[in-house]
Short mmCIF file of C-alpha atoms in Angstrom, two decimals:
data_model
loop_
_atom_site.label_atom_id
_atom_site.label_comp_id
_atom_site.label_asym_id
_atom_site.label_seq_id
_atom_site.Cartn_x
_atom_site.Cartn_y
_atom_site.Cartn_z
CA UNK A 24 29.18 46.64 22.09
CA UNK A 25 25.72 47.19 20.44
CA UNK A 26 22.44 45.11 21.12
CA UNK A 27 20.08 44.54 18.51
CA UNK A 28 16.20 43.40 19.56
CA UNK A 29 13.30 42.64 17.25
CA UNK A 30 10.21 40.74 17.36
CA UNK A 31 9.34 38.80 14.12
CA UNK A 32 6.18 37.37 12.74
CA UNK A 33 6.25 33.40 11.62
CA UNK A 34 3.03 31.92 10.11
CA UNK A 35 3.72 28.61 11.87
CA UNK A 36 2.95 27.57 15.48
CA UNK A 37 5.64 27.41 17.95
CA UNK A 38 6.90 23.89 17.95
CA UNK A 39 6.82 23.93 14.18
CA UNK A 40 9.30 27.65 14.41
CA UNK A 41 11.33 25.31 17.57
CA UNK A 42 11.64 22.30 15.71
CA UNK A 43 12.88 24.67 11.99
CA UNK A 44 15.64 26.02 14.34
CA UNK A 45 17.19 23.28 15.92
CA UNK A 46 16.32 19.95 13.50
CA UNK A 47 19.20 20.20 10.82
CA UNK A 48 18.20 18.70 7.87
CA UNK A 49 14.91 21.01 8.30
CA UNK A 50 17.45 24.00 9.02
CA UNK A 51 19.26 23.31 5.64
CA UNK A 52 15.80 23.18 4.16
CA UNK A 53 14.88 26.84 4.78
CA UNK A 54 18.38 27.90 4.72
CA UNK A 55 19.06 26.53 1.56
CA UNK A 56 23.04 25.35 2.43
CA UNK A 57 24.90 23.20 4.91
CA UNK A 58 24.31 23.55 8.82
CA UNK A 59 25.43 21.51 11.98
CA UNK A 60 23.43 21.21 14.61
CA UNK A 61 22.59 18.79 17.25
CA UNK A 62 19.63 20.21 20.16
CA UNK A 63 21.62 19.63 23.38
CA UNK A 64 23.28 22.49 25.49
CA UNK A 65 26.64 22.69 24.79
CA UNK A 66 26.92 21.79 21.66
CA UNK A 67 28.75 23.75 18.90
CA UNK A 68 26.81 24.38 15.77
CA UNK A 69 26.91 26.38 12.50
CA UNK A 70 24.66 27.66 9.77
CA UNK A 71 24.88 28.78 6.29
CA UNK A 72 28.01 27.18 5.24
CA UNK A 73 29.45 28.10 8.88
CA UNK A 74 28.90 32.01 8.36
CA UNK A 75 27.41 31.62 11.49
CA UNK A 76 28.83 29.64 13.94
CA UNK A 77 28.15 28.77 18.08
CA UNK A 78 27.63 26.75 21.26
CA UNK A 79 23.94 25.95 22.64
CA UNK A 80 23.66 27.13 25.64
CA UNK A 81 19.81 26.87 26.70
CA UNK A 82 17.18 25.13 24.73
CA UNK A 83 13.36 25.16 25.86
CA UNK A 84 11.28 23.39 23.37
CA UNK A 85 8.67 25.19 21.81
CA UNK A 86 10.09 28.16 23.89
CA UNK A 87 13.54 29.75 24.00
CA UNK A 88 16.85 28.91 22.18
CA UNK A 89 19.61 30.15 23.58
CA UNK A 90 23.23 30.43 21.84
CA UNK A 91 26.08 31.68 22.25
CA UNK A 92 27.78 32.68 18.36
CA UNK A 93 31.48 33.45 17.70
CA UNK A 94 33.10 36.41 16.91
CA UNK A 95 36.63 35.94 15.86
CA UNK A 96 38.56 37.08 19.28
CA UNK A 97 35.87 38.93 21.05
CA UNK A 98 36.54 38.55 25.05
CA UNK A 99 32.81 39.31 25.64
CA UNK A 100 30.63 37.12 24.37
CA UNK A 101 27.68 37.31 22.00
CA UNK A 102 24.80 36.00 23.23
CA UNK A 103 21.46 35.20 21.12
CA UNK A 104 18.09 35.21 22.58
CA UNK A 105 15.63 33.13 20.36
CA UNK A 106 11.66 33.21 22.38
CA UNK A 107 8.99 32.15 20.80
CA UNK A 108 5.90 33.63 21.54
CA UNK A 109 2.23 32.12 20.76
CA UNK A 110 0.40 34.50 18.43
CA UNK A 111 -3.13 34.39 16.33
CA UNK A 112 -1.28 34.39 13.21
CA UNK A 113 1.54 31.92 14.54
CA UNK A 114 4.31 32.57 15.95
CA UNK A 115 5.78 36.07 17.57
CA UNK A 116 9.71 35.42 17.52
CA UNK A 117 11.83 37.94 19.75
CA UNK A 118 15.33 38.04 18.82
CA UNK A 119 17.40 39.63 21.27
CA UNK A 120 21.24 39.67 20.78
CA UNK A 121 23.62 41.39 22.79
CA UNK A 122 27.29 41.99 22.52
CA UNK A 123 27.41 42.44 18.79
CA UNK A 124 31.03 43.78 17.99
CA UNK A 125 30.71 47.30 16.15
CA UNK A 126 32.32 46.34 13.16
CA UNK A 127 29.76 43.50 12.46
CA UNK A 128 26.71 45.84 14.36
CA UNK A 129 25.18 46.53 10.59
CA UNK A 130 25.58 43.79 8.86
CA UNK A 131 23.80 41.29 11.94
CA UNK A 132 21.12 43.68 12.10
CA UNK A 133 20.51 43.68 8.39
CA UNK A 134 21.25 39.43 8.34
CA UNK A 135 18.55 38.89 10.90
CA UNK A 136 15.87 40.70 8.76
CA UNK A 137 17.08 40.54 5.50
CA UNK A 138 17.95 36.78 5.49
CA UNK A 139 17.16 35.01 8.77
CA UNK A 140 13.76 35.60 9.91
CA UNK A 141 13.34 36.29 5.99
CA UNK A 142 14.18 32.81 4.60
CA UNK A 143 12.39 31.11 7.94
CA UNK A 144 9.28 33.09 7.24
CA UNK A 145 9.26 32.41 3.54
CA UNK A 146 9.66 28.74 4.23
CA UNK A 147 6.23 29.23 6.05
CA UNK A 148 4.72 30.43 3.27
CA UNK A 149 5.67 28.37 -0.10
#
């Protein structure tokens, strides 16, 4: 199964970036529909109307979300990789997700530019 990694620019410091991924009424601010989430490990979660959906496994304020997000019946499973990195301009976020099944490969890889990271960033900037 395919791994996708990126690094991603956020005009907002770190515990600002932290606090837009794992606070849920701010997460259905940027994200513009429904999400559940509560920051404690293992807790399940979902975003965007439940198109994506999970179990925290590792959070690190101002540092590193770890998740774990379901894949119908995939054995393996897919792990997401969420560190946020101090920059000049904000925040550096690297994304690193591994075990992406194939048939979903593309459209994850075009979901965390193209909408993700996207909306987040934009949220930033109105």
């Amino acid at each position: 199964m395919p791994d996708f990694k990126k690094y991603f620019a956020i005009p907002a410091p770190p515990e600002e970036v932290y606090a837009a991924l794992t606070f849920e009424p701010t997460i259905e601010l940027w994200t513009g529909s429904p999400a559940s989430f509560v920051a404690e490990e293992g807790t399940e979660f979902s975003m965007w109307d439940e198109s994506i959906s999970g179990r925290n496994l590792k959070l690190e304020p101002k540092r590193l979300i770890q998740q774990e997000w379901y894949f119908g019946d995939q054995t393996e499973p897919s792990i997401v990789n969420i560190k946020l990195h101090p920059d000049k301009k904000g925040t550096s976020v690297e994304v690193n997700h591994s075990n992406i099944p194939e048939e979903a490969f593309d459209d994850i890889k075009s979901g965390w530019a193209d909408v993700y990271m996207k909306d987040l960033r934009e949220f930033y900037l109105d």
